[in-house]
Coordinates of C-alpha atoms in Angstrom, one line a residue:
Chain A
X1 CA -0.1 -0.3 0.1
X2 CA 1.4 3.4 -0.7
X3 CA 1.8 6.1 2.1
X4 CA -0.7 8.4 2.0
X5 CA 1.6 11.0 2.0
X6 CA 3.2 9.7 -1.4
X7 CA 2.2 10.5 -5.0
X8 CA 0.4 7.6 -6.1
X9 CA 1.5 6.9 -10.1
X10 CA -1.1 7.2 -12.6
X11 CA -3.9 6.0 -10.0
X12 CA -6.7 8.5 -10.9
X13 CA -9.0 6.0 -11.7
X14 CA -7.6 3.3 -9.3
X15 CA -8.3 4.8 -5.5
X16 CA -12.0 5.0 -6.8
X17 CA -13.0 1.4 -5.7
X18 CA -13.1 2.8 -2.4
X19 CA -15.5 5.2 -3.2
X20 CA -18.4 3.5 -1.7
X21 CA -16.5 2.9 1.7
X22 CA -15.6 6.6 1.8
X23 CA -18.9 7.8 0.8
X24 CA -20.6 6.3 4.0
X25 CA -18.0 7.8 5.7
X26 CA -18.1 11.3 4.2
X27 CA -22.0 11.4 4.5
X28 CA -22.1 10.0 8.3
X29 CA -19.0 12.9 9.1
X30 CA -21.2 15.3 7.3
X31 CA -24.8 14.1 8.9
X32 CA -22.8 14.6 12.4
X33 CA -21.2 18.4 11.6
X34 CA -24.9 19.7 10.1
X35 CA -25.9 20.4 13.5
X36 CA -22.8 23.2 14.2
X37 CA -23.5 24.8 10.5
X38 CA -27.2 25.3 10.8
X39 CA -26.6 26.7 14.1
X40 CA -23.5 28.7 12.6
X41 CA -26.3 30.0 10.3
X42 CA -28.9 30.8 12.9
X43 CA -26.6 33.2 14.6
X44 CA -25.2 34.8 11.7
X45 CA -28.7 36.2 10.6
X46 CA -28.5 33.7 7.7
X47 CA -31.4 31.7 6.6
X48 CA -31.0 27.9 7.8
X49 CA -32.5 26.6 4.8
X50 CA -30.3 28.2 2.7
X51 CA -27.0 26.7 4.9
X52 CA -28.7 23.7 4.9
X53 CA -29.0 23.9 0.6
X54 CA -26.1 24.8 0.4
X55 CA -24.6 21.7 2.8
X56 CA -26.7 19.3 0.3
X57 CA -25.4 20.9 -2.7
X58 CA -21.6 20.5 -1.3
X59 CA -22.1 17.0 -0.2
X60 CA -23.8 16.0 -3.4
X61 CA -21.3 18.0 -5.7
X62 CA -18.4 16.3 -5.9
X63 CA -16.4 18.9 -3.1
X64 CA -15.2 17.1 -0.8
X65 CA -13.8 14.8 -3.3
X66 CA -10.9 17.1 -4.1
X67 CA -11.3 19.8 -1.5
X68 CA -10.7 17.9 1.6
X69 CA -7.1 15.5 1.9
X70 CA -7.8 12.2 1.5
X71 CA -6.0 9.7 4.1
X72 CA -5.8 6.1 4.2
X73 CA -7.9 4.4 6.6
X74 CA -8.6 1.0 7.7
X75 CA -10.7 0.2 4.1
X76 CA -8.6 2.2 1.9
X77 CA -8.4 6.4 1.2
X78 CA -11.4 8.3 2.8
X79 CA -11.5 12.2 3.3
X80 CA -10.0 13.6 6.1
X81 CA -12.7 15.4 8.0
X82 CA -10.2 17.5 10.6
X83 CA -9.2 19.0 7.6
X84 CA -12.6 19.5 5.7
X85 CA -12.4 21.7 2.3
X86 CA -8.9 23.5 3.2
X87 CA -7.5 22.2 0.2
X88 CA -4.5 20.9 -0.6
X89 CA -1.9 20.4 2.5
X90 CA 0.7 23.2 2.7
X91 CA 2.9 21.3 4.8
X92 CA 3.0 18.5 1.8
X93 CA 5.2 19.2 -0.9
X94 CA 5.0 17.7 -4.0
X95 CA 7.8 16.3 -5.9
X96 CA 7.9 16.4 -9.3
X97 CA 5.2 14.1 -10.7
X98 CA 6.9 11.0 -12.8
X99 CA 6.7 11.4 -16.4
X100 CA 3.9 9.1 -18.1
X101 CA 5.2 7.2 -20.9
X102 CA 3.0 7.7 -24.4
X103 CA -0.2 6.5 -24.5
X104 CA -3.7 7.3 -22.9
X105 CA -2.8 8.1 -19.2
X106 CA -3.0 11.8 -18.8
X107 CA -3.6 12.8 -15.4
X108 CA -1.3 11.7 -11.9
X109 CA -3.1 12.6 -8.4
X110 CA -1.6 12.7 -4.9
X111 CA -2.5 10.0 -2.4
X112 CA -4.2 13.1 -0.8
X113 CA -6.5 13.9 -3.5
X114 CA -5.4 17.4 -3.7
X115 CA -2.7 17.5 -6.5
X116 CA -2.8 16.7 -9.7
X117 CA -0.4 17.0 -12.6
X118 CA -1.2 16.9 -16.1
X119 CA -1.2 18.7 -19.7
X120 CA -1.6 22.4 -17.8
X121 CA 1.0 21.7 -15.2
X122 CA 0.2 21.1 -11.4
X123 CA -2.4 22.4 -9.6
X124 CA -3.7 22.2 -6.1
X125 CA -6.9 22.4 -4.8
X126 CA -7.9 25.3 -3.1
X127 CA -8.8 26.0 0.4
X128 CA -12.6 27.0 0.9
X129 CA -12.8 27.2 4.3
X130 CA -12.9 31.1 5.9
X131 CA -9.5 31.3 6.7
X132 CA -8.9 35.4 6.2
X133 CA -5.2 35.0 4.7
X134 CA -5.8 31.5 3.2
X135 CA -9.0 30.5 2.6
X136 CA -12.0 32.5 1.6
X137 CA -12.3 34.6 4.7
X138 CA -12.2 37.4 2.3
X139 CA -14.3 36.3 -0.7
X140 CA -17.8 37.9 -0.7
X141 CA -20.7 36.1 -2.7
X142 CA -19.7 38.6 -5.9
X143 CA -16.1 36.7 -5.9
X144 CA -17.4 33.4 -5.6
X145 CA -20.0 33.8 -8.1
X146 CA -18.2 35.4 -10.6
X147 CA -15.0 32.6 -9.8
X148 CA -17.7 30.0 -11.3
X149 CA -19.3 32.0 -13.6
X150 CA -15.6 33.5 -15.5
X151 CA -13.6 30.2 -15.0
X152 CA -11.3 32.6 -12.9
X153 CA -8.9 32.4 -10.1
X154 CA -10.5 35.0 -7.7
X155 CA -13.1 36.0 -10.4
X156 CA -10.8 38.1 -12.2
X157 CA -7.1 36.2 -11.9
X158 CA -5.3 33.3 -14.2
X159 CA -7.7 30.1 -15.2
X160 CA -8.9 27.7 -13.0
X161 CA -7.3 25.0 -13.5
X162 CA -8.5 21.0 -13.9
X163 CA -9.7 19.0 -12.5
X164 CA -12.4 21.2 -11.2
X165 CA -15.2 21.2 -13.6
X166 CA -16.2 24.8 -14.2
X167 CA -18.2 24.5 -17.0
X168 CA -20.9 21.3 -14.8
X169 CA -20.8 23.7 -11.8
X170 CA -21.7 27.3 -13.9
X171 CA -25.2 24.7 -14.5
X172 CA -25.2 25.9 -11.2
X173 CA -28.0 29.1 -10.5
X174 CA -27.3 31.9 -8.6
X175 CA -29.2 31.3 -5.8
X176 CA -27.9 27.4 -5.5
X177 CA -23.6 29.4 -5.8
X178 CA -25.2 31.7 -2.8
X179 CA -26.5 28.6 -0.6
X180 CA -23.3 26.8 -1.2
X181 CA -21.4 30.1 -0.2
X182 CA -23.4 30.9 2.9
X183 CA -22.2 27.1 3.7
X184 CA -19.3 27.6 3.0
X185 CA -18.7 30.6 5.6
X186 CA -19.9 28.4 8.2
X187 CA -17.1 25.7 8.2
X188 CA -14.3 25.8 10.8
X189 CA -11.8 28.5 9.5
X190 CA -8.4 26.2 8.4
X191 CA -5.6 27.8 7.9
X192 CA -3.7 26.4 5.4
X193 CA -2.0 27.9 2.5
X194 CA -2.3 26.0 -0.9
X195 CA 0.9 26.5 -3.1
X196 CA 0.5 28.0 -6.2
X197 CA -0.2 26.1 -9.6
X198 CA 2.7 25.2 -11.4
X199 CA 3.1 25.2 -15.2
X200 CA 4.1 22.1 -17.4
X201 CA 7.7 21.4 -16.8
X202 CA 8.2 23.2 -13.6
X203 CA 8.5 20.9 -10.9
X204 CA 11.2 19.0 -12.9
X205 CA 12.9 22.2 -13.3
X206 CA 13.0 23.0 -10.0
X207 CA 13.6 19.4 -8.9
X208 CA 16.7 19.4 -11.0
Chain B
X1 CA -90.5 78.9 -7.8
X2 CA -88.4 80.8 -5.6
X3 CA -88.7 77.7 -2.7
X4 CA -87.6 75.4 -6.0
X5 CA -85.0 77.4 -7.2
X6 CA -83.9 77.3 -2.9
X7 CA -84.0 73.7 -3.6
X8 CA -82.8 73.1 -6.8
X9 CA -79.6 75.4 -6.3
X10 CA -78.3 73.1 -3.8
X11 CA -79.3 70.0 -5.8
X12 CA -77.7 71.5 -8.3
X13 CA -74.2 72.2 -6.2
X14 CA -74.7 68.7 -4.7
X15 CA -75.1 67.7 -8.0
X16 CA -72.0 69.5 -9.3
X17 CA -69.8 68.3 -6.4
X18 CA -70.9 64.8 -6.9
X19 CA -70.5 65.1 -10.7
X20 CA -66.9 66.3 -9.9
X21 CA -66.4 63.6 -7.2
X22 CA -67.4 60.6 -9.9
X23 CA -65.0 62.4 -12.5
X24 CA -61.9 63.1 -10.0
X25 CA -62.6 59.3 -8.8
X26 CA -63.2 58.1 -12.7
X27 CA -59.5 59.9 -13.2
X28 CA -57.9 58.0 -10.1
X29 CA -59.2 55.1 -11.5
X30 CA -57.8 55.8 -14.9
X31 CA -54.6 56.8 -13.6
X32 CA -54.9 53.6 -11.0
X33 CA -55.8 51.5 -14.2
X34 CA -53.0 53.4 -16.2
X35 CA -50.4 54.0 -14.2
X36 CA -49.3 49.9 -13.1
X37 CA -50.4 49.2 -16.5
X38 CA -47.3 51.3 -17.9
X39 CA -45.3 50.2 -15.1
X40 CA -46.1 46.8 -15.8
X41 CA -45.4 47.9 -19.5
X42 CA -42.1 49.1 -18.7
X43 CA -40.6 46.4 -15.6
X44 CA -41.7 43.8 -19.4
X45 CA -39.8 46.1 -21.5
X46 CA -36.6 45.9 -18.9
X47 CA -37.0 42.3 -18.8
X48 CA -37.4 41.8 -22.2
X49 CA -34.2 39.8 -23.1
X50 CA -32.2 42.1 -25.5
X51 CA -32.1 42.1 -29.4
X52 CA -29.5 39.4 -30.2
X53 CA -25.6 41.1 -30.5
X54 CA -25.8 42.6 -34.2
X55 CA -23.4 39.3 -36.4
X56 CA -21.7 42.7 -38.0
X57 CA -20.1 45.7 -36.4
X58 CA -21.5 48.3 -38.8
X59 CA -24.7 46.9 -37.1
X60 CA -23.8 48.6 -33.8
X61 CA -24.5 51.9 -34.4
X62 CA -20.2 52.8 -34.9
X63 CA -20.0 53.4 -38.8
X64 CA -22.6 55.1 -40.6
X65 CA -22.1 52.9 -43.2
X66 CA -20.8 49.4 -44.2
X67 CA -17.4 49.4 -46.0
X68 CA -13.9 50.7 -44.5
X69 CA -15.4 52.3 -41.4
X70 CA -14.8 55.5 -39.8
X71 CA -17.4 57.5 -41.0
X72 CA -18.9 58.0 -37.9
X73 CA -22.5 58.8 -36.8
X74 CA -22.2 62.3 -35.8
X75 CA -23.0 61.2 -32.1
X76 CA -20.5 59.4 -32.3
X77 CA -17.3 61.0 -29.7
X78 CA -13.7 59.5 -29.9
X79 CA -11.9 59.8 -26.5
X80 CA -8.2 58.8 -25.7
X81 CA -7.8 57.9 -21.8
X82 CA -4.1 59.2 -20.7
X83 CA -2.9 56.1 -19.1
X84 CA -3.8 53.2 -21.5
X85 CA -4.0 49.7 -20.4
X86 CA -1.0 46.8 -22.1
X87 CA -2.5 45.7 -25.1
X88 CA 1.1 44.1 -26.4
X89 CA 1.9 47.2 -28.4
X90 CA -1.5 47.5 -30.1
X91 CA -2.5 51.0 -31.2
X92 CA -6.1 51.5 -29.5
X93 CA -8.9 54.2 -30.6
X94 CA -11.9 53.9 -28.6
X95 CA -15.2 55.6 -29.2
X96 CA -18.5 56.4 -27.3
X97 CA -22.2 57.1 -28.3
X98 CA -24.9 58.3 -25.5
X99 CA -28.3 57.5 -26.5
X100 CA -29.9 61.1 -27.6
X101 CA -30.7 63.6 -25.0
X102 CA -28.9 61.9 -22.5
X103 CA -26.0 62.2 -20.7
X104 CA -23.4 60.4 -18.2
X105 CA -24.4 61.3 -14.3
X106 CA -21.1 62.4 -13.2
X107 CA -22.1 63.5 -9.5
X108 CA -19.7 60.9 -8.2
X109 CA -17.2 61.7 -9.9
X110 CA -14.8 58.3 -9.4
X111 CA -18.2 56.0 -10.6
X112 CA -19.6 57.8 -13.8
X113 CA -23.1 56.5 -14.3
X114 CA -24.0 56.1 -18.0
X115 CA -27.0 56.3 -19.2
X116 CA -29.2 53.1 -20.4
X117 CA -28.1 52.5 -24.4
X118 CA -25.1 53.5 -23.8
X119 CA -22.5 51.9 -26.3
X120 CA -18.5 52.1 -26.5
X121 CA -16.4 50.7 -28.7
X122 CA -12.6 49.6 -28.8
X123 CA -10.2 49.1 -31.9
X124 CA -6.8 46.9 -31.6
X125 CA -4.6 47.2 -34.7
X126 CA -1.3 45.9 -34.4
X127 CA 1.3 47.7 -37.8
X128 CA -1.6 48.9 -39.5
X129 CA -4.2 46.2 -39.5
X130 CA -7.3 46.3 -37.3
X131 CA -7.7 43.1 -35.8
X132 CA -10.2 43.6 -33.5
X133 CA -13.1 45.9 -31.8
X134 CA -14.4 45.2 -28.4
X135 CA -18.3 46.6 -27.9
X136 CA -19.5 47.4 -25.0
X137 CA -23.5 48.3 -24.1
X138 CA -25.4 49.3 -21.3
X139 CA -29.4 47.2 -21.6
X140 CA -32.9 48.4 -21.0
X141 CA -32.3 46.7 -17.8
X142 CA -29.4 48.2 -16.6
X143 CA -27.1 45.4 -17.3
X144 CA -23.8 45.7 -19.7
X145 CA -23.3 43.3 -22.8
X146 CA -19.9 42.9 -24.1
X147 CA -18.7 41.7 -27.5
X148 CA -15.8 41.5 -30.2
X149 CA -16.3 41.5 -33.8
X150 CA -12.8 40.1 -35.8
X151 CA -11.9 42.1 -39.0
X152 CA -11.2 40.0 -42.1
X153 CA -8.0 41.2 -43.0
X154 CA -8.5 43.6 -45.5
X155 CA -9.9 45.6 -43.0
X156 CA -13.6 45.6 -44.8
X157 CA -15.8 44.0 -42.2
X158 CA -15.8 42.9 -38.6
X159 CA -18.0 39.3 -37.9
X160 CA -19.1 38.9 -34.2
X161 CA -16.6 36.1 -32.1
X162 CA -17.9 33.6 -30.6
X163 CA -19.0 33.5 -26.7
X164 CA -15.7 31.7 -26.5
X165 CA -13.5 33.8 -28.0
X166 CA -10.2 32.7 -30.3
X167 CA -6.9 31.9 -28.8
X168 CA -3.9 32.0 -31.0
X169 CA -5.7 33.8 -33.8
X170 CA -3.1 34.2 -36.6
X171 CA -2.1 37.6 -37.5
X172 CA 1.4 38.2 -38.5
X173 CA 1.5 41.8 -37.7
X174 CA 1.0 40.6 -34.1
X175 CA 3.7 40.2 -31.5
X176 CA 4.6 36.0 -32.0
X177 CA 2.0 35.7 -34.7
X178 CA -0.9 35.6 -33.4
X179 CA -3.6 37.2 -31.3
X180 CA -5.9 36.4 -28.6
X181 CA -9.5 37.6 -29.0
X182 CA -11.4 37.4 -25.2
X183 CA -14.4 34.9 -24.4
X184 CA -17.4 37.1 -23.1
X185 CA -16.7 35.6 -19.8
X186 CA -12.9 37.2 -20.1
X187 CA -14.9 40.4 -20.4
X188 CA -16.9 40.3 -17.8
X189 CA -13.6 39.5 -15.8
X190 CA -11.8 42.4 -16.4
X191 CA -14.7 44.8 -16.6
X192 CA -17.0 43.7 -13.7
X193 CA -14.2 44.4 -10.9
X194 CA -14.5 47.5 -11.3
X195 CA -17.4 50.3 -9.9
X196 CA -18.0 51.0 -13.8
X197 CA -17.3 48.5 -16.2
X198 CA -16.3 51.5 -18.5
X199 CA -12.8 51.8 -17.9
X200 CA -11.6 54.5 -20.3
X201 CA -13.7 57.1 -19.8
X202 CA -13.9 58.4 -16.5
X203 CA -12.9 61.9 -14.7
X204 CA -9.1 60.9 -14.0
X205 CA -8.8 59.1 -17.2
X206 CA -10.3 61.6 -19.5
X207 CA -8.8 64.8 -17.5
X208 CA -7.3 67.8 -19.4
X209 CA -4.3 67.7 -16.5
X210 CA -2.6 65.0 -18.5
X211 CA 0.0 63.1 -17.5
X212 CA 3.3 63.9 -19.5
X213 CA 5.3 60.4 -18.6
X214 CA 2.5 58.6 -18.9
X215 CA 3.5 54.9 -20.8
X216 CA 2.6 54.8 -24.0
X217 CA 0.3 57.8 -23.9
X218 CA -1.2 58.6 -26.7
X219 CA -1.9 62.4 -27.6
X220 CA -5.4 63.2 -27.9
X221 CA -6.8 64.2 -31.2
X222 CA -7.9 67.5 -31.5
X223 CA -12.0 66.9 -31.5
X224 CA -11.4 64.0 -28.4
X225 CA -13.8 63.9 -26.0
X226 CA -12.6 65.4 -22.3
X227 CA -14.1 65.9 -19.4
X228 CA -14.6 70.0 -20.6
X229 CA -16.0 68.7 -23.9
X230 CA -17.9 66.3 -22.3
X231 CA -19.7 69.1 -20.2
X232 CA -19.4 71.8 -23.1
X233 CA -21.4 69.1 -25.1
X234 CA -24.2 68.3 -22.5
X235 CA -22.9 64.3 -22.6
X236 CA -21.8 65.1 -18.5
X237 CA -23.9 66.6 -16.1
X238 CA -23.0 66.6 -12.3
X239 CA -19.3 67.0 -12.7
X240 CA -18.6 69.1 -9.6
X241 CA -17.1 72.4 -10.8
X242 CA -14.2 72.2 -9.1
X243 CA -12.9 69.8 -10.9
X244 CA -13.1 72.1 -14.0
X245 CA -11.5 74.1 -12.8
X246 CA -8.5 72.2 -11.5
X247 CA -8.7 68.8 -13.4
X248 CA -8.1 66.1 -11.2
X249 CA -4.3 64.3 -10.8
X250 CA -2.7 61.6 -9.5
X251 CA -1.1 62.9 -6.3
X252 CA 2.5 61.8 -6.3
X253 CA 6.1 62.8 -4.4
X254 CA 7.7 62.9 -7.5
X255 CA 6.5 62.8 -11.4
X256 CA 7.8 59.7 -12.0
X257 CA 5.5 58.4 -9.1
X258 CA 2.9 59.8 -10.7
X259 CA 3.1 58.0 -13.7
X260 CA 3.5 54.4 -12.0
X261 CA 0.5 54.9 -9.7
X262 CA -1.2 55.8 -13.6
X263 CA 0.5 53.0 -14.8
X264 CA -0.7 50.5 -11.7
X265 CA -4.5 52.6 -11.9
X266 CA -4.7 51.2 -15.4
X267 CA -3.6 47.9 -15.8
X268 CA -4.5 46.9 -12.3
X269 CA -7.2 49.1 -10.7
X270 CA -9.7 47.5 -12.3
X271 CA -9.4 44.4 -10.3
X272 CA -7.7 46.0 -7.1
X273 CA -10.0 48.6 -6.2
X274 CA -12.4 49.4 -3.3
X275 CA -15.6 48.1 -4.9
X276 CA -17.6 45.3 -4.4
X277 CA -16.2 43.1 -7.7
X278 CA -12.7 43.7 -6.7
X279 CA -10.6 40.5 -6.5
X280 CA -10.6 39.4 -2.9
X281 CA -7.1 40.2 -2.0
X282 CA -5.7 43.3 -0.2
X283 CA -4.2 45.3 -3.3
X284 CA -5.9 49.2 -3.7
X285 CA -4.7 50.3 -7.1
X286 CA -7.3 52.7 -8.5
X287 CA -6.7 56.3 -8.1
X288 CA -9.4 58.7 -7.3
X289 CA -10.4 62.0 -8.5
X290 CA -12.0 63.5 -5.7
X291 CA -9.4 62.7 -3.1
X292 CA -6.2 61.9 -4.7
X293 CA -4.2 61.8 -1.6
X294 CA -6.0 59.2 0.3
X295 CA -6.4 57.1 -3.2
X296 CA -2.4 57.2 -3.1
X297 CA -2.0 56.7 0.8
X298 CA -4.2 53.7 0.3
X299 CA -2.6 52.5 -3.3
X300 CA 0.8 52.5 -1.4
X301 CA -0.1 51.2 2.1
X302 CA -1.3 48.2 0.3
X303 CA 2.0 47.7 -1.8
X304 CA 4.7 48.8 0.2
X305 CA 6.2 45.9 2.3
X306 CA 3.1 44.1 2.2
X307 CA 3.1 40.0 2.5
X308 CA 1.6 38.7 -1.3
X309 CA -0.7 36.1 -1.1
X310 CA 0.7 35.1 -4.2
X311 CA 3.7 32.6 -3.2
X312 CA 5.8 32.6 -6.3
X313 CA 7.8 29.4 -6.9
X314 CA 11.4 31.1 -6.9
X315 CA 13.1 32.0 -3.5
X316 CA 11.0 35.5 -2.6
X317 CA 12.0 35.9 1.1
X318 CA 9.6 37.5 2.3
X319 CA 7.4 37.4 -0.5
X320 CA 6.5 41.4 -0.6
X321 CA 4.3 43.4 -2.8
X322 CA 6.8 46.0 -3.8
X323 CA 10.2 46.0 -2.1
X324 CA 11.5 49.9 -2.0
X325 CA 14.9 49.9 -3.3
X326 CA 14.5 46.3 -4.9
X327 CA 12.5 45.7 -7.9
X328 CA 14.4 41.9 -7.6
X329 CA 12.8 41.4 -4.7
X330 CA 8.9 42.6 -5.4
X331 CA 6.3 40.3 -6.1
X332 CA 4.9 42.7 -8.1
X333 CA 7.3 43.0 -10.6
X334 CA 7.9 39.2 -10.6
X335 CA 4.1 39.2 -12.0
X336 CA 4.7 42.2 -14.1
X337 CA 7.6 40.3 -16.3
X338 CA 5.7 37.0 -16.3
X339 CA 4.2 35.4 -18.9
X340 CA 3.8 32.3 -16.9
X341 CA -0.1 31.9 -17.4
X342 CA -0.5 31.0 -13.8
X343 CA 1.7 34.0 -12.6
X344 CA 1.8 36.8 -15.1
X345 CA -0.4 40.0 -14.3
X346 CA -2.5 41.0 -16.0
X347 CA -3.8 37.9 -16.1
X348 CA -5.3 37.9 -19.0
X349 CA -4.9 40.3 -22.5
X350 CA -1.5 40.0 -23.2
X351 CA 1.3 37.7 -24.5
X352 CA 3.9 40.0 -23.9
X353 CA 5.7 41.7 -21.0
X354 CA 5.2 45.7 -21.1
X355 CA 8.9 46.8 -21.3
X356 CA 8.4 50.3 -20.7
X357 CA 5.9 49.4 -18.3
X358 CA 8.2 47.4 -16.3
X359 CA 11.2 50.4 -16.8
X360 CA 9.1 52.6 -15.0
X361 CA 8.2 50.5 -12.0
X362 CA 11.3 50.1 -11.9
X363 CA 12.6 53.3 -11.9
X364 CA 9.8 54.2 -9.1
X365 CA 10.8 50.9 -6.4
X366 CA 14.5 51.2 -7.2
X367 CA 15.2 55.2 -7.4
X368 CA 12.2 57.3 -6.4
X369 CA 10.7 55.0 -3.1
X370 CA 13.8 54.6 -0.8
X371 CA 14.0 58.2 -1.3
X372 CA 10.6 59.9 -1.7
X373 CA 9.5 62.7 0.5
X374 CA 5.9 62.9 0.8
X375 CA 4.2 65.1 -1.4

């Protein structure tokens, strides 16, 4: 078994074998954390229905699949909910991705499922918790909606990179996106500075 | 008879009053009926989807006739901002057209309110070849829409670009032989980060007190619209008279600093500002015509020795936006000079770093900042 802190060479689909068990764990953890989110929503004056819907959308739209680091559990990879939605762990320095041979394998993913290497370079999933320095703490609802609508980082910057399914999420209505945003604001802030993405070949060059 | 008259007169009065009441009530009823109906119609007009974007530029209201262009409608005004956005050296021309009888409300000089129906165009050309004309229109419901039109090689016609833009359009005259037509989402990404989506027509940009050191500054033509001409023409209302008597300028400790802050205003300020749609980082690079001193201080405070949220792969320790005296340790300079898609600033609309812009910013950071005196 690969260590959870080592990148898994071309495994993108291999880890998916464990998803039913992992999904069950995820849903159980989410169910137990839901009460806190709703209580926080009530305190902040945001409609608890809206937050509940946001929680539902986040739970069913695969956000945790990439934005919550995975760890190796007794039954295989599972989301580490102590770091829920905090993105690629700052402490996990990724080595250069292995070179893939010519052929249909295209993408490699880290054991945490938070770093991805492909033709676009290396991307790291963002910290979606409301931590002000490293997460979405300073984001307004408009920044969040603009990011999904324009497909650009912070709503204005570089392109949001694969595997973020921007085109799929663009089908969310504005009220869906508001619900997701409101729910994310209720998450415990986690300080975790995600690395900047790397251009193709940048990691190999840096590690020479 | 007299008695009858005595009775009839009050009766007539009562009848008259009743008639007036009835007529008035009727009017009220008619008004009540007409008012909401009118409001509903207006709301329907506002809510009605706008007509599709014209397929050809000559149908957008800029040119009087099809063909080679430049036969502009009389209502079209040309303008030239004093600080320009770097577009890989493209030569740009800009036009504004307001609906008949309307005017821009400049009562907040930093946030101009353009009337519904406003249209603006910006033409990009490289080495004499027109490549693209961008079009912005304020719709009846108050929203803005954006489009790009791609010129044919012979410069006779420009056709609507696809929503997704065109990456690397072959244009021999452009740097590297290619040119990117922006996607509409890209238009929104840049234009809607500011308080007003019109970026080049503002009190500061059209001030007659132009900055002679502005990088790539184009001299306005003799009939260009600046603040004074817009007011004289009735196209700009509400502008405080003080801004005509003393046209706005960026506050600065030196001419180099003024040009540098102007450059950052035009190239970065549309995302890094105080408006609701700004990028969620702490940079504030937009300058104010109303309170130039305050906007200068805000800009400097957000840059000088301020930790950068962006952490470059190269060794930058500490990673600060601007390190006075050290362009080579300033993330601002690094990102301006980069054209790595994940790192470059501005993040879109350019494939080639702006050598003159970089030289100006370097002069400011390396020479001016360490020895600056407050204005």
